[in-house]
Amino acid sequence: MQSDSNPSITMRHLIDGYQVSQAIHVAARLGIADLLADGGRSADRLATETGTHAPTLYRLLRALASIEVLREGNDGVFELTPLGQALRSDVEGSIADWAAFVGSPGYWQAWSGLLHSVRTGENAFQHIHGADVWSYRTNRPEESALFDRAMTALSRRSSAALIAAYDFGRFRTVVDVGGGTGALLAAILGAHPGLKGILFDQPHVVAAAGAFMERAGVADRCRIVGGSFFEGVPEAADAYVLRAVIHDWEDVDAVRILTAVRKAMAADGRVLMLERIVAPPNEGRDAKFSDLNMLVAPGGRERTREELEALLGPAGLQAAGVIDAGGFAIVEALAR
């Protein structure tokens, strides 16, 4: 973040960050970056292509140009900057689907309940909407689709680091617990042709996973199972991956999930929790703000290494090591 010599101005820019977030969200929902991928366009042309009000769209675009997401030429033509390229849907590491999700009304409104959460310790999403995030999205297909696309995008971004950091080739079958539409599992199977996989998540989440696995070329080695990880997970596999699952839940429910996995796994199996690690004081912005995100939305928390390892014993597991995986950590566990 750029800093100003005047602390009040720097602080005001931090306070006004929500305005930037919403401007980027709207640009992502309109697909502005994709439209600019092959060259610059005027606000009028972009308005025609997006079905928006040209003078008002221009106001959005010039604001984004002021923060270097776009560049406005003297002729009124807007182009993507290197920063703005990350909002294209067709580039490696695209953040477009995340931007489209985090600014969506249900998610956005939940953050207005942060003060309530800090005062009471209660979940902000439940307080604002009268339902937890899972029930809310189940009943709103559009919100659910936004979430699934965002999680798929984030999973793709972390997959390469996970595969580079950990040898999945020694396993026969990997279960991706809470694996969404299968982006991570597809990447693991693609890197290890001899490996078989099972994708496990709620039935409405995995409903479209078959087509995804077909496109990835791994459908013949992947079984798709719908269900609840509180009730049980597919049995007898030798590796169970939980990417950003445990942080969605408070300790009691996190132990319930890990216990279900422990009951299902082969005797010599491994559990691999892929999570952010909360850093020491004054460090680690990403994990600490993600922790607030967990408080507001699903109702869970980010944890220190010690806190993650403390979940294992009550579930019948023990830590076997922690491996860095590019911004995340792989907490490996085996049966006690």
PDB file of C-alpha atoms in Angstrom, residues 100-333:
ATOM      1  CA  ALA A 100     -17.117 -10.806  -8.238  1.00  0.00           C
ATOM      2  CA  PHE A 101     -17.883 -12.837  -5.109  1.00  0.00           C
ATOM      3  CA  VAL A 102     -16.641 -10.647  -2.263  1.00  0.00           C
ATOM      4  CA  GLY A 103     -18.629  -7.639  -3.443  1.00  0.00           C
ATOM      5  CA  SER A 104     -21.892  -9.559  -3.881  1.00  0.00           C
ATOM      6  CA  PRO A 105     -24.788  -8.215  -1.786  1.00  0.00           C
ATOM      7  CA  GLY A 106     -25.116 -11.052   0.715  1.00  0.00           C
ATOM      8  CA  TYR A 107     -21.420 -11.242   1.462  1.00  0.00           C
ATOM      9  CA  TRP A 108     -20.928  -7.484   1.407  1.00  0.00           C
ATOM     10  CA  GLN A 109     -23.798  -6.844   3.823  1.00  0.00           C
ATOM     11  CA  ALA A 110     -22.453  -9.388   6.297  1.00  0.00           C
ATOM     12  CA  TRP A 111     -19.395  -7.216   6.879  1.00  0.00           C
ATOM     13  CA  SER A 112     -21.688  -4.503   8.262  1.00  0.00           C
ATOM     14  CA  GLY A 113     -22.159  -6.849  11.208  1.00  0.00           C
ATOM     15  CA  LEU A 114     -18.491  -6.885  12.217  1.00  0.00           C
ATOM     16  CA  LEU A 115     -19.116  -4.571  15.177  1.00  0.00           C
ATOM     17  CA  HIS A 116     -21.842  -6.932  16.417  1.00  0.00           C
ATOM     18  CA  SER A 117     -19.407  -9.853  16.153  1.00  0.00           C
ATOM     19  CA  VAL A 118     -16.687  -8.012  18.064  1.00  0.00           C
ATOM     20  CA  ARG A 119     -19.132  -7.063  20.815  1.00  0.00           C
ATOM     21  CA  THR A 120     -20.729 -10.498  21.156  1.00  0.00           C
ATOM     22  CA  GLY A 121     -18.409 -13.066  19.567  1.00  0.00           C
ATOM     23  CA  GLU A 122     -21.324 -14.117  17.344  1.00  0.00           C
ATOM     24  CA  ASN A 123     -21.213 -14.741  13.600  1.00  0.00           C
ATOM     25  CA  ALA A 124     -21.966 -11.584  11.598  1.00  0.00           C
ATOM     26  CA  PHE A 125     -23.506 -13.367   8.604  1.00  0.00           C
ATOM     27  CA  GLN A 126     -26.022 -15.185  10.792  1.00  0.00           C
ATOM     28  CA  HIS A 127     -26.838 -11.941  12.591  1.00  0.00           C
ATOM     29  CA  ILE A 128     -27.466  -9.977   9.379  1.00  0.00           C
ATOM     30  CA  HIS A 129     -29.195 -12.632   7.285  1.00  0.00           C
ATOM     31  CA  GLY A 130     -30.806 -14.915   9.848  1.00  0.00           C
ATOM     32  CA  ALA A 131     -29.094 -17.954   8.289  1.00  0.00           C
ATOM     33  CA  ASP A 132     -25.595 -19.393   8.114  1.00  0.00           C
ATOM     34  CA  VAL A 133     -23.626 -19.024   4.882  1.00  0.00           C
ATOM     35  CA  TRP A 134     -24.223 -22.618   3.828  1.00  0.00           C
ATOM     36  CA  SER A 135     -28.018 -22.474   4.131  1.00  0.00           C
ATOM     37  CA  TYR A 136     -28.092 -19.016   2.568  1.00  0.00           C
ATOM     38  CA  ARG A 137     -26.212 -20.111  -0.543  1.00  0.00           C
ATOM     39  CA  THR A 138     -28.095 -23.399  -0.877  1.00  0.00           C
ATOM     40  CA  ASN A 139     -31.297 -21.387  -1.322  1.00  0.00           C
ATOM     41  CA  ARG A 140     -29.721 -18.826  -3.677  1.00  0.00           C
ATOM     42  CA  PRO A 141     -28.194 -20.531  -6.733  1.00  0.00           C
ATOM     43  CA  GLU A 142     -26.656 -17.336  -8.111  1.00  0.00           C
ATOM     44  CA  GLU A 143     -24.798 -16.616  -4.851  1.00  0.00           C
ATOM     45  CA  SER A 144     -23.744 -20.258  -4.668  1.00  0.00           C
ATOM     46  CA  ALA A 145     -22.373 -20.125  -8.219  1.00  0.00           C
ATOM     47  CA  LEU A 146     -20.383 -16.965  -7.418  1.00  0.00           C
ATOM     48  CA  PHE A 147     -18.900 -18.677  -4.364  1.00  0.00           C
ATOM     49  CA  ASP A 148     -18.027 -21.868  -6.250  1.00  0.00           C
ATOM     50  CA  ARG A 149     -16.268 -19.929  -9.009  1.00  0.00           C
ATOM     51  CA  ALA A 150     -14.330 -17.886  -6.442  1.00  0.00           C
ATOM     52  CA  MET A 151     -13.212 -20.991  -4.564  1.00  0.00           C
ATOM     53  CA  THR A 152     -12.219 -22.697  -7.818  1.00  0.00           C
ATOM     54  CA  ALA A 153     -10.100 -19.689  -8.766  1.00  0.00           C
ATOM     55  CA  LEU A 154      -8.375 -19.595  -5.377  1.00  0.00           C
ATOM     56  CA  SER A 155      -7.821 -23.334  -5.494  1.00  0.00           C
ATOM     57  CA  ARG A 156      -6.138 -23.068  -8.879  1.00  0.00           C
ATOM     58  CA  ARG A 157      -3.814 -20.383  -7.537  1.00  0.00           C
ATOM     59  CA  SER A 158      -2.641 -22.545  -4.626  1.00  0.00           C
ATOM     60  CA  SER A 159      -2.585 -25.900  -6.438  1.00  0.00           C
ATOM     61  CA  ALA A 160       0.828 -25.519  -8.045  1.00  0.00           C
ATOM     62  CA  ALA A 161       2.480 -24.638  -4.733  1.00  0.00           C
ATOM     63  CA  LEU A 162       0.810 -27.568  -2.980  1.00  0.00           C
ATOM     64  CA  ILE A 163       1.814 -30.066  -5.657  1.00  0.00           C
ATOM     65  CA  ALA A 164       5.383 -28.747  -5.680  1.00  0.00           C
ATOM     66  CA  ALA A 165       5.629 -28.948  -1.903  1.00  0.00           C
ATOM     67  CA  TYR A 166       4.169 -32.413  -1.307  1.00  0.00           C
ATOM     68  CA  ASP A 167       4.661 -35.824  -2.947  1.00  0.00           C
ATOM     69  CA  PHE A 168       1.228 -37.231  -3.749  1.00  0.00           C
ATOM     70  CA  GLY A 169       2.766 -39.893  -5.980  1.00  0.00           C
ATOM     71  CA  ARG A 170       3.254 -42.269  -3.040  1.00  0.00           C
ATOM     72  CA  PHE A 171      -0.506 -42.642  -2.547  1.00  0.00           C
ATOM     73  CA  ARG A 172      -3.070 -44.852  -4.280  1.00  0.00           C
ATOM     74  CA  THR A 173      -6.237 -42.824  -3.623  1.00  0.00           C
ATOM     75  CA  VAL A 174      -6.668 -39.217  -2.523  1.00  0.00           C
ATOM     76  CA  VAL A 175      -9.960 -37.868  -1.163  1.00  0.00           C
ATOM     77  CA  ASP A 176     -10.512 -34.128  -1.479  1.00  0.00           C
ATOM     78  CA  VAL A 177     -12.809 -33.393   1.463  1.00  0.00           C
ATOM     79  CA  GLY A 178     -14.917 -30.286   0.911  1.00  0.00           C
ATOM     80  CA  GLY A 179     -13.268 -30.051  -2.500  1.00  0.00           C
ATOM     81  CA  GLY A 180     -15.891 -27.909  -4.234  1.00  0.00           C
ATOM     82  CA  THR A 181     -16.054 -28.465  -7.977  1.00  0.00           C
ATOM     83  CA  GLY A 182     -12.690 -30.224  -8.029  1.00  0.00           C
ATOM     84  CA  ALA A 183     -10.026 -27.749  -9.144  1.00  0.00           C
ATOM     85  CA  LEU A 184      -7.428 -28.894  -6.613  1.00  0.00           C
ATOM     86  CA  LEU A 185      -8.094 -32.608  -7.058  1.00  0.00           C
ATOM     87  CA  ALA A 186      -7.962 -32.266 -10.848  1.00  0.00           C
ATOM     88  CA  ALA A 187      -4.547 -30.620 -10.547  1.00  0.00           C
ATOM     89  CA  ILE A 188      -3.254 -33.360  -8.221  1.00  0.00           C
ATOM     90  CA  LEU A 189      -4.514 -36.128 -10.517  1.00  0.00           C
ATOM     91  CA  GLY A 190      -3.111 -34.342 -13.549  1.00  0.00           C
ATOM     92  CA  ALA A 191       0.330 -34.266 -11.962  1.00  0.00           C
ATOM     93  CA  HIS A 192       0.209 -37.969 -10.983  1.00  0.00           C
ATOM     94  CA  PRO A 193      -1.221 -40.207 -13.733  1.00  0.00           C
ATOM     95  CA  GLY A 194      -1.176 -43.308 -11.528  1.00  0.00           C
ATOM     96  CA  LEU A 195      -3.290 -41.757  -8.792  1.00  0.00           C
ATOM     97  CA  LYS A 196      -7.040 -42.148  -8.239  1.00  0.00           C
ATOM     98  CA  GLY A 197      -9.205 -39.532  -6.557  1.00  0.00           C
ATOM     99  CA  ILE A 198     -12.529 -39.038  -4.818  1.00  0.00           C
ATOM    100  CA  LEU A 199     -14.145 -35.603  -4.760  1.00  0.00           C
ATOM    101  CA  PHE A 200     -16.389 -35.123  -1.730  1.00  0.00           C
ATOM    102  CA  ASP A 201     -18.637 -32.149  -0.963  1.00  0.00           C
ATOM    103  CA  GLN A 202     -22.287 -31.275  -0.548  1.00  0.00           C
ATOM    104  CA  PRO A 203     -24.477 -32.725  -3.323  1.00  0.00           C
ATOM    105  CA  HIS A 204     -25.442 -29.358  -4.819  1.00  0.00           C
ATOM    106  CA  VAL A 205     -21.769 -28.325  -4.893  1.00  0.00           C
ATOM    107  CA  VAL A 206     -20.446 -31.398  -6.729  1.00  0.00           C
ATOM    108  CA  ALA A 207     -23.388 -31.518  -9.138  1.00  0.00           C
ATOM    109  CA  ALA A 208     -21.350 -29.819 -11.883  1.00  0.00           C
ATOM    110  CA  ALA A 209     -18.011 -31.418 -11.009  1.00  0.00           C
ATOM    111  CA  GLY A 210     -18.287 -34.233 -13.551  1.00  0.00           C
ATOM    112  CA  ALA A 211     -18.075 -31.834 -16.472  1.00  0.00           C
ATOM    113  CA  PHE A 212     -15.113 -30.081 -14.840  1.00  0.00           C
ATOM    114  CA  MET A 213     -13.241 -33.355 -14.424  1.00  0.00           C
ATOM    115  CA  GLU A 214     -13.989 -34.297 -18.029  1.00  0.00           C
ATOM    116  CA  ARG A 215     -12.497 -31.032 -19.243  1.00  0.00           C
ATOM    117  CA  ALA A 216      -9.444 -31.627 -17.044  1.00  0.00           C
ATOM    118  CA  GLY A 217      -8.995 -35.088 -18.570  1.00  0.00           C
ATOM    119  CA  VAL A 218      -9.115 -36.956 -15.248  1.00  0.00           C
ATOM    120  CA  ALA A 219     -12.757 -38.078 -15.049  1.00  0.00           C
ATOM    121  CA  ASP A 220     -11.802 -41.735 -15.560  1.00  0.00           C
ATOM    122  CA  ARG A 221      -9.738 -41.633 -12.346  1.00  0.00           C
ATOM    123  CA  CYS A 222     -12.106 -39.606 -10.189  1.00  0.00           C
ATOM    124  CA  ARG A 223     -15.220 -40.649  -8.305  1.00  0.00           C
ATOM    125  CA  ILE A 224     -17.612 -37.908  -7.214  1.00  0.00           C
ATOM    126  CA  VAL A 225     -19.521 -38.325  -3.954  1.00  0.00           C
ATOM    127  CA  GLY A 226     -22.027 -35.968  -2.365  1.00  0.00           C
ATOM    128  CA  GLY A 227     -22.602 -35.820   1.367  1.00  0.00           C
ATOM    129  CA  SER A 228     -21.855 -34.103   4.673  1.00  0.00           C
ATOM    130  CA  PHE A 229     -18.436 -34.421   6.300  1.00  0.00           C
ATOM    131  CA  PHE A 230     -20.155 -34.260   9.683  1.00  0.00           C
ATOM    132  CA  GLU A 231     -21.852 -37.573   8.906  1.00  0.00           C
ATOM    133  CA  GLY A 232     -18.921 -39.366   7.301  1.00  0.00           C
ATOM    134  CA  VAL A 233     -16.517 -39.297   4.361  1.00  0.00           C
ATOM    135  CA  PRO A 234     -15.508 -41.901   1.738  1.00  0.00           C
ATOM    136  CA  GLU A 235     -13.623 -44.749   3.384  1.00  0.00           C
ATOM    137  CA  ALA A 236     -10.297 -46.553   3.086  1.00  0.00           C
ATOM    138  CA  ALA A 237      -8.287 -43.984   1.130  1.00  0.00           C
ATOM    139  CA  ASP A 238      -4.681 -43.357   2.090  1.00  0.00           C
ATOM    140  CA  ALA A 239      -4.730 -39.557   1.809  1.00  0.00           C
ATOM    141  CA  TYR A 240      -7.385 -37.010   2.768  1.00  0.00           C
ATOM    142  CA  VAL A 241      -6.888 -33.407   1.687  1.00  0.00           C
ATOM    143  CA  LEU A 242      -8.782 -30.582   3.422  1.00  0.00           C
ATOM    144  CA  ARG A 243      -7.955 -27.316   1.692  1.00  0.00           C
ATOM    145  CA  ALA A 244      -9.274 -24.290   3.593  1.00  0.00           C
ATOM    146  CA  VAL A 245     -11.949 -26.421   5.252  1.00  0.00           C
ATOM    147  CA  ILE A 246     -10.992 -26.384   8.918  1.00  0.00           C
ATOM    148  CA  HIS A 247     -10.774 -22.581   9.062  1.00  0.00           C
ATOM    149  CA  ASP A 248     -14.507 -22.387   8.265  1.00  0.00           C
ATOM    150  CA  TRP A 249     -15.374 -23.874  11.659  1.00  0.00           C
ATOM    151  CA  GLU A 250     -14.887 -23.306  15.356  1.00  0.00           C
ATOM    152  CA  ASP A 251     -12.945 -25.932  17.313  1.00  0.00           C
ATOM    153  CA  VAL A 252     -15.832 -28.255  18.233  1.00  0.00           C
ATOM    154  CA  ASP A 253     -16.986 -28.656  14.641  1.00  0.00           C
ATOM    155  CA  ALA A 254     -13.421 -28.781  13.314  1.00  0.00           C
ATOM    156  CA  VAL A 255     -12.734 -31.768  15.591  1.00  0.00           C
ATOM    157  CA  ARG A 256     -15.968 -33.416  14.370  1.00  0.00           C
ATOM    158  CA  ILE A 257     -14.761 -33.146  10.767  1.00  0.00           C
ATOM    159  CA  LEU A 258     -11.307 -34.498  11.579  1.00  0.00           C
ATOM    160  CA  THR A 259     -12.852 -37.322  13.606  1.00  0.00           C
ATOM    161  CA  ALA A 260     -14.983 -38.347  10.616  1.00  0.00           C
ATOM    162  CA  VAL A 261     -11.863 -38.407   8.457  1.00  0.00           C
ATOM    163  CA  ARG A 262      -9.921 -40.415  11.059  1.00  0.00           C
ATOM    164  CA  LYS A 263     -12.673 -43.048  11.158  1.00  0.00           C
ATOM    165  CA  ALA A 264     -12.670 -43.364   7.371  1.00  0.00           C
ATOM    166  CA  MET A 265      -8.952 -43.375   6.565  1.00  0.00           C
ATOM    167  CA  ALA A 266      -6.772 -46.402   5.997  1.00  0.00           C
ATOM    168  CA  ALA A 267      -4.592 -47.460   8.927  1.00  0.00           C
ATOM    169  CA  ASP A 268      -1.484 -45.996   7.307  1.00  0.00           C
ATOM    170  CA  GLY A 269      -3.310 -42.995   5.832  1.00  0.00           C
ATOM    171  CA  ARG A 270      -2.472 -39.318   5.986  1.00  0.00           C
ATOM    172  CA  VAL A 271      -4.594 -36.230   6.635  1.00  0.00           C
ATOM    173  CA  LEU A 272      -3.375 -33.055   4.946  1.00  0.00           C
ATOM    174  CA  MET A 273      -4.837 -29.796   6.207  1.00  0.00           C
ATOM    175  CA  LEU A 274      -3.983 -26.893   3.913  1.00  0.00           C
ATOM    176  CA  GLU A 275      -4.458 -23.714   5.938  1.00  0.00           C
ATOM    177  CA  ARG A 276      -3.063 -20.266   6.515  1.00  0.00           C
ATOM    178  CA  ILE A 277      -0.929 -19.988   9.648  1.00  0.00           C
ATOM    179  CA  VAL A 278      -1.426 -16.983  11.916  1.00  0.00           C
ATOM    180  CA  ALA A 279       1.935 -15.247  12.262  1.00  0.00           C
ATOM    181  CA  PRO A 280       3.531 -13.696  15.368  1.00  0.00           C
ATOM    182  CA  PRO A 281       2.538 -10.150  16.469  1.00  0.00           C
ATOM    183  CA  ASN A 282       2.766  -7.388  13.840  1.00  0.00           C
ATOM    184  CA  GLU A 283       3.257  -9.855  10.976  1.00  0.00           C
ATOM    185  CA  GLY A 284       1.123 -11.780   8.501  1.00  0.00           C
ATOM    186  CA  ARG A 285      -1.584  -9.434   7.218  1.00  0.00           C
ATOM    187  CA  ASP A 286      -3.250 -12.037   4.967  1.00  0.00           C
ATOM    188  CA  ALA A 287      -3.961 -14.614   7.665  1.00  0.00           C
ATOM    189  CA  LYS A 288      -5.107 -12.055  10.220  1.00  0.00           C
ATOM    190  CA  PHE A 289      -7.580 -10.370   7.903  1.00  0.00           C
ATOM    191  CA  SER A 290      -8.686 -13.773   6.661  1.00  0.00           C
ATOM    192  CA  ASP A 291      -9.406 -14.525  10.315  1.00  0.00           C
ATOM    193  CA  LEU A 292     -11.800 -11.551  10.409  1.00  0.00           C
ATOM    194  CA  ASN A 293     -13.334 -12.855   7.209  1.00  0.00           C
ATOM    195  CA  MET A 294     -13.960 -16.183   8.925  1.00  0.00           C
ATOM    196  CA  LEU A 295     -15.571 -14.376  11.852  1.00  0.00           C
ATOM    197  CA  VAL A 296     -17.885 -12.452   9.548  1.00  0.00           C
ATOM    198  CA  ALA A 297     -18.851 -15.115   7.010  1.00  0.00           C
ATOM    199  CA  PRO A 298     -18.662 -18.847   7.816  1.00  0.00           C
ATOM    200  CA  GLY A 299     -18.074 -18.346  11.525  1.00  0.00           C
ATOM    201  CA  GLY A 300     -14.698 -20.041  11.852  1.00  0.00           C
ATOM    202  CA  ARG A 301     -11.171 -18.767  12.485  1.00  0.00           C
ATOM    203  CA  GLU A 302      -7.593 -18.859  11.260  1.00  0.00           C
ATOM    204  CA  ARG A 303      -5.188 -20.521  13.690  1.00  0.00           C
ATOM    205  CA  THR A 304      -1.576 -20.636  14.734  1.00  0.00           C
ATOM    206  CA  ARG A 305       0.398 -23.804  14.085  1.00  0.00           C
ATOM    207  CA  GLU A 306      -0.076 -24.803  17.725  1.00  0.00           C
ATOM    208  CA  GLU A 307      -3.831 -24.249  17.535  1.00  0.00           C
ATOM    209  CA  LEU A 308      -4.137 -26.369  14.393  1.00  0.00           C
ATOM    210  CA  GLU A 309      -2.104 -29.190  15.902  1.00  0.00           C
ATOM    211  CA  ALA A 310      -4.229 -29.040  19.073  1.00  0.00           C
ATOM    212  CA  LEU A 311      -7.269 -30.093  17.017  1.00  0.00           C
ATOM    213  CA  LEU A 312      -5.640 -33.384  16.072  1.00  0.00           C
ATOM    214  CA  GLY A 313      -5.454 -35.222  19.406  1.00  0.00           C
ATOM    215  CA  PRO A 314      -9.201 -35.151  20.188  1.00  0.00           C
ATOM    216  CA  ALA A 315      -9.827 -36.518  16.674  1.00  0.00           C
ATOM    217  CA  GLY A 316      -7.475 -39.470  17.152  1.00  0.00           C
ATOM    218  CA  LEU A 317      -4.693 -37.967  15.040  1.00  0.00           C
ATOM    219  CA  GLN A 318      -1.164 -36.740  15.649  1.00  0.00           C
ATOM    220  CA  ALA A 319       0.989 -34.244  13.802  1.00  0.00           C
ATOM    221  CA  ALA A 320       3.618 -35.605  11.448  1.00  0.00           C
ATOM    222  CA  GLY A 321       4.993 -32.283  10.213  1.00  0.00           C
ATOM    223  CA  VAL A 322       4.213 -28.872   8.751  1.00  0.00           C
ATOM    224  CA  ILE A 323       5.290 -27.991   5.215  1.00  0.00           C
ATOM    225  CA  ASP A 324       5.303 -24.539   3.641  1.00  0.00           C
ATOM    226  CA  ALA A 325       3.247 -24.346   0.449  1.00  0.00           C
ATOM    227  CA  GLY A 326       3.446 -20.778  -0.799  1.00  0.00           C
ATOM    228  CA  GLY A 327       1.358 -18.707   1.589  1.00  0.00           C
ATOM    229  CA  PHE A 328      -0.364 -21.752   3.045  1.00  0.00           C
ATOM    230  CA  ALA A 329       0.940 -24.538   5.245  1.00  0.00           C
ATOM    231  CA  ILE A 330       0.326 -28.270   4.883  1.00  0.00           C
ATOM    232  CA  VAL A 331      -0.288 -29.732   8.325  1.00  0.00           C
ATOM    233  CA  GLU A 332       0.271 -33.464   7.885  1.00  0.00           C
ATOM    234  CA  ALA A 333      -1.278 -35.865  10.384  1.00  0.00           C
TER     235      ALA A 333
END
